[in-house]
Every structure is written in C-alpha cells, then in structure tokens.
Coordinates of C-alpha atoms and ligand atoms in Angstrom, one line a residue:
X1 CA 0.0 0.0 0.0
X2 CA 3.0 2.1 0.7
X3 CA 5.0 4.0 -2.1
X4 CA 8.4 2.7 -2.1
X5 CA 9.8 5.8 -2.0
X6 CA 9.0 8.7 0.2
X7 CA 10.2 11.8 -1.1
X8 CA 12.6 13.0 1.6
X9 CA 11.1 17.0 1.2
X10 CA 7.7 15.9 2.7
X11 CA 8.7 13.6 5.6
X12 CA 6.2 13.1 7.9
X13 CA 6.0 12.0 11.8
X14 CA 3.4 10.0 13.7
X15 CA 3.6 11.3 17.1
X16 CA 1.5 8.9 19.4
X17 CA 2.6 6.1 22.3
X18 CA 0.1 4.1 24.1
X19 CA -0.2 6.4 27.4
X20 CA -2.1 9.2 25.4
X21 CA -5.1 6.2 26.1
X22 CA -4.8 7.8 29.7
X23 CA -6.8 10.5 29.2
X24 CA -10.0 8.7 29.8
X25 CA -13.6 10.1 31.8
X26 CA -15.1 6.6 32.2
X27 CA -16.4 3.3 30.4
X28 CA -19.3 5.0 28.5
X29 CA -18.0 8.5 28.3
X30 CA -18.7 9.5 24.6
X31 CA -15.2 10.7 24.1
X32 CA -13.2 7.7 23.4
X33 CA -9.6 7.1 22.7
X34 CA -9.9 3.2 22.1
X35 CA -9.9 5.8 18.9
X36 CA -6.5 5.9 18.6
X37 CA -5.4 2.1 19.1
X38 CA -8.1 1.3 16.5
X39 CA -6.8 3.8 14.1
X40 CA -2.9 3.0 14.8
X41 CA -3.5 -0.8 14.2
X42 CA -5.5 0.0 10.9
X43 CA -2.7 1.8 9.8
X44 CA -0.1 -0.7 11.0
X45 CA -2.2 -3.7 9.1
X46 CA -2.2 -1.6 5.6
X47 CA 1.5 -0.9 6.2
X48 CA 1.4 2.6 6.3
X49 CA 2.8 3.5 9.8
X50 CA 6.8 2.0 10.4
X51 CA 8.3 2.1 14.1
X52 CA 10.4 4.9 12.1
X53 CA 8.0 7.5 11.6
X54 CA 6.9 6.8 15.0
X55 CA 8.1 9.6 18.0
X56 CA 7.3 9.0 21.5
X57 CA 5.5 12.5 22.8
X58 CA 6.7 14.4 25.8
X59 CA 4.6 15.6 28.7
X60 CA 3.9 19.6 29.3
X61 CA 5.6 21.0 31.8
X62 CA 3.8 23.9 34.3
X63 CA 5.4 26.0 32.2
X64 CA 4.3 25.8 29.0
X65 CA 0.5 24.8 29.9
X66 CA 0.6 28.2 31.5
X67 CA 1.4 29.8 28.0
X68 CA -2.6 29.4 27.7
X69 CA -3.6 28.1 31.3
X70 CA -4.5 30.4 34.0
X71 CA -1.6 28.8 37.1
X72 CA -4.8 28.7 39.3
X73 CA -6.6 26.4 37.0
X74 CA -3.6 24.2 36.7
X75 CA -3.5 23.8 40.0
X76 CA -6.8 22.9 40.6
X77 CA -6.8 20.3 37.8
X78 CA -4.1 19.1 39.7
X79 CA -5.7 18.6 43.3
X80 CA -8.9 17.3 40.8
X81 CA -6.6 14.5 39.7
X82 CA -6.1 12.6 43.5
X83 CA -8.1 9.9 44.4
X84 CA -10.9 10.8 46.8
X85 CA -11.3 14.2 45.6
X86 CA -15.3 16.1 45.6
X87 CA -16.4 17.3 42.1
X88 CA -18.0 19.9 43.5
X89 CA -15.1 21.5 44.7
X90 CA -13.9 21.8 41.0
X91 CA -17.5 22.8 39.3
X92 CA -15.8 26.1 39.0
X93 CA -13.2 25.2 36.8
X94 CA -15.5 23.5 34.3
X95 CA -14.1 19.9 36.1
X96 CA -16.4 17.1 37.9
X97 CA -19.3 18.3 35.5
X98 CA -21.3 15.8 33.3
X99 CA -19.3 16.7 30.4
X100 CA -15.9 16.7 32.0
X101 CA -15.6 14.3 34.9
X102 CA -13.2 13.9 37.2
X103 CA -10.6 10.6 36.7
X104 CA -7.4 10.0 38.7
X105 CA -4.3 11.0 37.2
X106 CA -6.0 14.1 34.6
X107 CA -3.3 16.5 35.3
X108 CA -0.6 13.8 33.8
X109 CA -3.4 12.5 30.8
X110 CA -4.4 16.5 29.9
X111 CA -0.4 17.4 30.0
X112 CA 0.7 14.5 28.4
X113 CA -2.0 15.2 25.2
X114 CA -0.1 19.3 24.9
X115 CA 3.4 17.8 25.1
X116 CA 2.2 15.5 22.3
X117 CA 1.2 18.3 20.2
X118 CA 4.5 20.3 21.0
X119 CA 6.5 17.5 20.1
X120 CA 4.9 17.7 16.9
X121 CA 5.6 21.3 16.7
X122 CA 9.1 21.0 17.4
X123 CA 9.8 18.2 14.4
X124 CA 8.5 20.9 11.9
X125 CA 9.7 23.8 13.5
X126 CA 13.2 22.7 13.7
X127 CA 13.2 21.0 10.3
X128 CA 13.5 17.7 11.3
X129 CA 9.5 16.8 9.7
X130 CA 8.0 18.8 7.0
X131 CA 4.5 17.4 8.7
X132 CA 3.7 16.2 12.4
X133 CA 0.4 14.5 13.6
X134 CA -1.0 14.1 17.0
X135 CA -4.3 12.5 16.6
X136 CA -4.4 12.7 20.3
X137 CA -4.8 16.4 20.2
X138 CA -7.2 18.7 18.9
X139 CA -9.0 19.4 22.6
X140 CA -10.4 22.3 20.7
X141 CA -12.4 23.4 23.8
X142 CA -10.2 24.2 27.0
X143 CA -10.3 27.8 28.2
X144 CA -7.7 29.6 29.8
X145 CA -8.9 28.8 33.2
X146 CA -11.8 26.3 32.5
X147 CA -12.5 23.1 30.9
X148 CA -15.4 22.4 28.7
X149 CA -16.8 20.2 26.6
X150 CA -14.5 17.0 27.2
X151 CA -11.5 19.0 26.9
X152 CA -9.2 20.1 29.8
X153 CA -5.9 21.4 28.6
X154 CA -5.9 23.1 25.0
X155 CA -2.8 21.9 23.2
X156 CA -3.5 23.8 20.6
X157 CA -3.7 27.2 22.1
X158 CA -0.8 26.4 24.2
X159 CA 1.3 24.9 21.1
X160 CA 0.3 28.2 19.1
X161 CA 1.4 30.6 21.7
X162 CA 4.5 27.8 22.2
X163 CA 5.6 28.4 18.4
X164 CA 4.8 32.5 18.9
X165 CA 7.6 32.1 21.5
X166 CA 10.1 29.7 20.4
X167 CA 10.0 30.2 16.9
X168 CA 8.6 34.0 16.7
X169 CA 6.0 32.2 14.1
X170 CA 3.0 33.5 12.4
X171 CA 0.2 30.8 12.3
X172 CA -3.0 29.5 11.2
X173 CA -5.4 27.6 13.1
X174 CA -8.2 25.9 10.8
X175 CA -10.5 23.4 12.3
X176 CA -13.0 21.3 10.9
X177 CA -14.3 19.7 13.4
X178 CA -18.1 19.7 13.7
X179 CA -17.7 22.2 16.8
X180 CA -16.6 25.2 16.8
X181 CA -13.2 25.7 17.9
X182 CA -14.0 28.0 20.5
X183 CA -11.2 27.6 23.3
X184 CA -8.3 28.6 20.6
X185 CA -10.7 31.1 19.0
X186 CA -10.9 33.4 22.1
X187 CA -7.7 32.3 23.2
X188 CA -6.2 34.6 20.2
X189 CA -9.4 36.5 19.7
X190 CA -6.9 40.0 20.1
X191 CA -4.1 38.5 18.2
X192 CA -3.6 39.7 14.8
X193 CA -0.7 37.3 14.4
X194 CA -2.6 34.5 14.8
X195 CA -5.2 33.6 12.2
X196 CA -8.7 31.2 13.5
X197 CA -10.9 29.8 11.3
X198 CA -13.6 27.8 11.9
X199 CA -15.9 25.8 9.7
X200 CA -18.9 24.1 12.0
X201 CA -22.4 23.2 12.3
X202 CA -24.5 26.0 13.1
X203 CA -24.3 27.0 16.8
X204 CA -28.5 27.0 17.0
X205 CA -28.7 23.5 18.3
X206 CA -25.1 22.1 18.9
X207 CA -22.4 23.4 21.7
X208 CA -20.7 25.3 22.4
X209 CA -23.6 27.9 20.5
X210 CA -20.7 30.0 19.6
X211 CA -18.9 31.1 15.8
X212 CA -20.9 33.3 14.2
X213 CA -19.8 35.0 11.2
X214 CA -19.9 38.5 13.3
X215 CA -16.7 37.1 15.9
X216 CA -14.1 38.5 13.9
X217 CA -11.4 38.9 16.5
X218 CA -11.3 42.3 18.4
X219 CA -8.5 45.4 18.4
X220 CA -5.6 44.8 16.5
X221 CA -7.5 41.2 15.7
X222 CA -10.0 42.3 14.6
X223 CA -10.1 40.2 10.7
X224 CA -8.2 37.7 12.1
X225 CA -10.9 35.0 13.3
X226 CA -13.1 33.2 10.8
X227 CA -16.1 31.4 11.2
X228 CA -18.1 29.4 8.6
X229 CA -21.3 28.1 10.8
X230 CA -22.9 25.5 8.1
X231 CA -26.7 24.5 8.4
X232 CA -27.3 21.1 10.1
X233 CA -27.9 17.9 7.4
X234 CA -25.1 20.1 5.4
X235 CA -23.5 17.2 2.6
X236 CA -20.5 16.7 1.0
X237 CA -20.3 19.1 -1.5
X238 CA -21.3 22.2 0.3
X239 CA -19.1 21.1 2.9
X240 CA -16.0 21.2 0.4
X241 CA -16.9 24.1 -1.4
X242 CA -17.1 26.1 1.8
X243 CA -13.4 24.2 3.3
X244 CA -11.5 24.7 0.0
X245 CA -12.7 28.4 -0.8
X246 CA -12.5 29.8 2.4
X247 CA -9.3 27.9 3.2
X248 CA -7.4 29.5 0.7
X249 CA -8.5 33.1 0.7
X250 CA -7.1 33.3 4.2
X251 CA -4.0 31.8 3.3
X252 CA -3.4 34.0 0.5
X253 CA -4.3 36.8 2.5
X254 CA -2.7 36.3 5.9
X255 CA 0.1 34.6 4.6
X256 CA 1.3 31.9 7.7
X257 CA 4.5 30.5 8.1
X258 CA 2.7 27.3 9.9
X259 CA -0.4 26.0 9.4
X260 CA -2.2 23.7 12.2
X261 CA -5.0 22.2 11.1
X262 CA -7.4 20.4 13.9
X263 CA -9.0 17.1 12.3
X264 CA -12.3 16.6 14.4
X265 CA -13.9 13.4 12.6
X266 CA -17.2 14.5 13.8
X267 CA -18.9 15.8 10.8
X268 CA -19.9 12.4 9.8
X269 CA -23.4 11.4 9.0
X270 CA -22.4 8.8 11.4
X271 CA -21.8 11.0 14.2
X272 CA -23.8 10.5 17.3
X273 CA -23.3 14.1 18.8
X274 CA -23.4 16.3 15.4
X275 CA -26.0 16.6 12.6
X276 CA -24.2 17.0 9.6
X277 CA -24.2 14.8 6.5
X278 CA -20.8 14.5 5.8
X279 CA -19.3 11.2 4.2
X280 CA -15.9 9.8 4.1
X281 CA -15.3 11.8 1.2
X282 CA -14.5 14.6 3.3
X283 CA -11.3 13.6 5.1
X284 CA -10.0 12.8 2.2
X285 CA -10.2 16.4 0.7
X286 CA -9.6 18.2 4.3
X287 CA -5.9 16.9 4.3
X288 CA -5.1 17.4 0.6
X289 CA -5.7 21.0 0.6
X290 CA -4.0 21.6 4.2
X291 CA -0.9 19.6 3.1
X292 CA -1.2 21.2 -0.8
X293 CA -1.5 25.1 1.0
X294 CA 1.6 23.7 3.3
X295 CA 3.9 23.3 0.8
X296 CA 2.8 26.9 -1.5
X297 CA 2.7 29.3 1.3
X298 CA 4.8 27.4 4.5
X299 CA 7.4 25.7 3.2
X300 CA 5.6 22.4 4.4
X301 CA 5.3 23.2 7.9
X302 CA 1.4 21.4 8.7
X303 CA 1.1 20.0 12.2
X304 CA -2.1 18.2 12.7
X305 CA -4.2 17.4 15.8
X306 CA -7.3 15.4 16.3
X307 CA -10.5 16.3 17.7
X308 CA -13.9 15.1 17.7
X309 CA -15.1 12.0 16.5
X310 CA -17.7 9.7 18.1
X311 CA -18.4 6.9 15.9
X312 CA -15.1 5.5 17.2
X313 CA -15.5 2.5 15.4
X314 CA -17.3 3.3 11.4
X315 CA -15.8 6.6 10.9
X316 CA -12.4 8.3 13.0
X317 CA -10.0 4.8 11.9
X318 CA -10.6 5.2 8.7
X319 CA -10.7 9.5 8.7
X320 CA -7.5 9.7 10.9
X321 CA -6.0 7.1 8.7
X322 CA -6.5 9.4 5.7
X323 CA -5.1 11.8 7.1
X324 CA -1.8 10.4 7.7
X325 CA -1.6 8.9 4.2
X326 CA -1.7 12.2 2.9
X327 CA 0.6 13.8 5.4
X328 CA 2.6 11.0 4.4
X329 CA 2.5 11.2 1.1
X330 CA 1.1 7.6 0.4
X331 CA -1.4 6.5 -2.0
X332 CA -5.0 6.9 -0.9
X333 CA -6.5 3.3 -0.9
X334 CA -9.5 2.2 -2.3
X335 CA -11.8 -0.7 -1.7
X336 CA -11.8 -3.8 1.3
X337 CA -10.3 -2.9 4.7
X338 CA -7.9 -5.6 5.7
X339 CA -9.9 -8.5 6.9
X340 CA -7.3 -9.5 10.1
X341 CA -8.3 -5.5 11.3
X342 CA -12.2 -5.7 10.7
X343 CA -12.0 -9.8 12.3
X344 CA -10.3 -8.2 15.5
X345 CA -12.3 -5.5 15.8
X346 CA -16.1 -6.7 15.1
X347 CA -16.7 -8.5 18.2
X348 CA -16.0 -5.5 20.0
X349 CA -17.8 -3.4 17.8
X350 CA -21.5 -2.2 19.0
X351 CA -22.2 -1.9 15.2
X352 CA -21.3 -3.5 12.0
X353 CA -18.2 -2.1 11.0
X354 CA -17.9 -0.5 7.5
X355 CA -15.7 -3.0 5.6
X356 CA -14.3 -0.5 2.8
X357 CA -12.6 2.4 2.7
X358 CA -15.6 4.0 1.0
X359 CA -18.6 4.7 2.8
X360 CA -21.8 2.0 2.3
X361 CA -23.6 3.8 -0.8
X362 CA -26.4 4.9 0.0
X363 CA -25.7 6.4 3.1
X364 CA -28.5 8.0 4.0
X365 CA -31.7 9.3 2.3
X366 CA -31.5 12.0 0.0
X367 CA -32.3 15.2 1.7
X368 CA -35.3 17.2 0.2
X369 CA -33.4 20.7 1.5
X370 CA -30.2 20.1 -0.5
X371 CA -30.8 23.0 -2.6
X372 CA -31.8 25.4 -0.2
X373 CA -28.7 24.4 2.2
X374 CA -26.1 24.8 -0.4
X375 CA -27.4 28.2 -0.6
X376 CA -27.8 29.4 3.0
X377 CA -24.1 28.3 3.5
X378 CA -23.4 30.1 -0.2
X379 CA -24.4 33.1 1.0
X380 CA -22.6 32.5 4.6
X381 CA -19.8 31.7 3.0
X382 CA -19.8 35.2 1.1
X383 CA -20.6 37.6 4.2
X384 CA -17.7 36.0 6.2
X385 CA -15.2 36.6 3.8
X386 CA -16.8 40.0 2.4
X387 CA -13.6 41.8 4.9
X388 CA -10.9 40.1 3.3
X389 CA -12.2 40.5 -0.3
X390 CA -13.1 44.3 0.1
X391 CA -9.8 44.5 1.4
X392 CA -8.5 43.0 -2.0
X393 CA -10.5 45.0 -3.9
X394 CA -9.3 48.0 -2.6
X395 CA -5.4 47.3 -2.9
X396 CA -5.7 46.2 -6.4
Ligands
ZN1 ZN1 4.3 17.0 2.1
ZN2 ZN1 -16.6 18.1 17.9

C-alpha cells in the first residue's frame, strides 16, 4: 500500500505512544480514545505507519500549559486529579461536570495530550518533519482557566502561543471539526498574528452555541478570526466548497509560516453528537488541501491534531487514517479494509463495521433541503469573507 519511496522533502512523523489512552472520563464516556489504538492498528495492518515514523511524545511541563492556562486552574486540575477528591469543589473550573468528569491521574493525561502536540511542533519547526500528527490532540475546547466540553488542557492554544515564543512564528489555526473551535478562538481572539478559522455546524442546536460570522477577533484582531457556521444535514459538496474556498483566501491573504490544522472526525453522517451529513469523502479532501497550501505558502510546515469523532468505530479509523496517508505522502487506498483488522475489531464493535474504505452507498436518504442548504451556507460563506475581499478590492 506504501509507495516505495518517500520523497525526503515531505517527511512526515506520527507522534503517538500508548499512554495518550490515559486521558479517559469513564467506560461510557462519549469521548473515546480506544480511537486511537483502532486507528494505529488499521494503519499498521495496511502498512502505512513503520516504528520509524513513529516519535514517542513528551509531557507539558507547568510552564508551558501556563502559556494558555491560568496557574490557578492548573492547579486545581491538579488537586482534581487525586483519588478521593469532591467534584464539586472543582465545578468552578468546568471539572467534575457531566461533560468533564473527574478521573485520577488528569493532570498527567491533559499534559501528556499538549506535550504530544508540541512535540509535533518542534519536528517541523526545527526541520526535522515537513508534517507532524498528534491525533491525540485537537482538545479544541479548554479555556484559559476552564475546561469544557470533554477537553481540559488546550494543546493547541498552548502549542500556538508555544511556536509565537520559540519560533517567533505566524500561524494558522483551521478546524474542521463539527464544533466550533472555541477555546483557541478566544484564546487569540486579540491576536492579529494568529489567524482562526472555523468551519462548524451552526451553533442554534449544537455546543458550544458560539462562531458566528460576526466574531471576527477584536483590536488589533479584529479580521483575524473566521467562522463558517454551516446549516445542520449540510453534505459533501457544500461542505467542500465552503473548506477549500474559504481555506485558501485566508491563506493567500494572511500569509502563515505554519499552518495547524485540527481534524475533528465528527462531521460524519455517522456521528452520534453532530448533525451534519458529511461522508468519508471529506477527510479525504480536508488533508489534501491543508498539506497542498503547506507546501505553497509554509514551506511544508502542517502539524495536525485530532478532535472530535464519536463513531469511534465506522468513521475516526478510517478519517484519521486518511489523514496520515496524505501527510505522508502515500497513496489513498480504495476498496476492502484488511480483513485481520475488521476480524479483530467486530466483536467488539456495538455496530457493524464499515468493511471499505468508501462509505456504504447509499448512506442516507437523500435530503429534500439540498438546494436550499447549499445556498444558505453560499451566502454565509460570502458575508464571512466579504472583509478580506473588500480589502482585495481595494489594494488592487
Ligand atoms: Zn508534504
Ligand atoms: Zn466536535
């Protein structure tokens, strides 16, 4: 399945190791990362991951979680990670909710998840990767000194403000996950040198209710923060046609030297949480245009990051696989998943598994609003980039 050769100028690194399974709310907590071993062993079994491009990630230390953690809040995630603790005591701090629950040892897990994303970040910043994934990243929705929706520490905002630092970079967030990327959005919200976009399901009936087209950033970043809200039961096409246009305006016109793209697999008609009526198809064109814009405008630099992605078994293996074949510059497959994977993994499985690469055709009922959807997002899509192409208008 492999090309024979890789071409050295677009190495890429897998960052991963079996402790990132540590970050873990309880048996039937919705987020899942049994995600990870499934998608690791799927990627193994085509022969598309080597123990070479493998890199063992790093924990966070104090120091660099405060880059986008209040010390307070680390603290208290810290005292929330003992045995015997009260969730109420840490209600305050968005921990021991319904959503985020307490589990012994989160301080380590949550730290362990940023150090994984800054390990990527340091392979591509020092030159040592053109690409880095953590697909145990992408905990799109810590706040500075809160935790929300499953998320406790935000490696992104921490690895963004990390590379600002380090590597006095310029950089561009895009997220697709079916959420909107709301912790790293207000994280930079003043920022102008840090571009956020967003491309979710509409914030009337999903959390976090936030990433409307009107939160542009504010002061000096104001024009820096994107949001594409899409309508609910939003397909394929639309979907696409919203990702690759906006994508690429904002590239052309902010001009990055990094882009970090967060890969939520969440936008799946499969999804149990979301409403969308996306299809494989979709993670297969997400990564091709991050990794093609990598290569025009940032001399390759991409890290990725996970996210989302609740149909652990039909949909995030064979998404997050994608995406590392085309980090890694291997040939998208087509047809049968390898038996030995789908034989080791049905028992397990609550549902069938899908046994292709493809999606089961049809997947769902065509959708009488098609027409009327494309449009809506159409004309969304316009209004949110109407400041960027005035702007255009007026230099030239
Ligand atoms: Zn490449
Ligand atoms: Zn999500």
């Amino acid at each position: 399945m492999a090309k024979p050769t890789q071409n050295v100028d677009c190495e890429a690194v897998f960052v991963y190791s079996e402790d990132q399974l540590g970050y873990r709310f309880s048996e039937t907590h919705p987020f899942n990362q049994k995600r990870l071993t499934l998608t690791v062993d799927l990627l193994e079994k085509v022969n598309a991951l080597s123990k070479k491009q493998i890199v063992t990630p790093r924990i966070a230390t104090d120091e660099e979680l405060a880059l986008a953690h209040d010390t307070r809040y680390i603290d208290a995630v810290k005292r929330a990670s003992l045995p015997d603790c009260k969730s109420e005591e840490f209600e305050a701090y968005g921990i021991g909710t319904e959503d985020t629950p307490l589990f012994v040892g989160m301080h380590e897990a949550s730290a362990r998840l940023v150090g994984s994303t800054l390990t990527a970040v340091d392979y591509v910043m020092e030159g040592k990767a053109k690409h880095a994934l953590n697909i145990g990243g992408g905990l799109h929705h810590g706040f500075r000194g809160k935790a929300s929706g499953f998320c406790v520490y935000n490696d992104s905002s921490v690895a963004i403000r990390y590379m600002q630092e380090k590597y006095n970079a310029r950089v561009l967030y895009i997220d697709t996950d079916a959420h909107h990327g709301d912790g790293v959005q207000w994280c930079f919200y003043d920022d102008p040198t840090v571009c956020t976009i967003s491309i979710h399901e509409t914030g009337r009936y999903l959390f976090p209710g936030t990433g409307s087209i009107t939160e542009r950033g504010s002061g000096e970043g104001y024009g820096t923060s994107f949001n594409f809200p899409i309508d609910a039961f939003t397909e394929d096409e639309s979907f696409i046609d919203i990702y690759r246009t906006a994508f690429r305006e904002i590239v052309e016109h902010f001009k990055p030297d990094v882009i970090l793209t967060q890969n939520g697999a969440d936008a799946h008609y499969f999804d149990p949480l979301t409403h969308l009526y996306g299809s494989i198809e979709i993670y297969k064109e997400i990564p091709k245009l991050a990794h093609e814009l990598a290569h025009e405008f940032c001399d390759g630099k991409w890290i990725g990051v996970g996210g989302g992605g609740y149909d652990i078994w039909r949909v995030v293996p064979r998404a997050w696989s994608l995406l590392w074949l085309e980090m890694s510059n291997q040939q998208i497959p087509k047809g049968p998943l390898p038996s030995d994977w789908i034989e080791r993994w049905q028992e397990e499985s609550p549902v069938p598994l899908v046994s292709t690469w493809e999606d089961p055709s049809p997947l769902y009922e065509a959708i009488p609003r098609k027409v009327e959807i494309t449009e809506k997002n159409r004309q969304m899509l316009e209004k949110a980039l109407y400041i960027i192409r005035n702007e255009k208008k007026l230099t030239t």
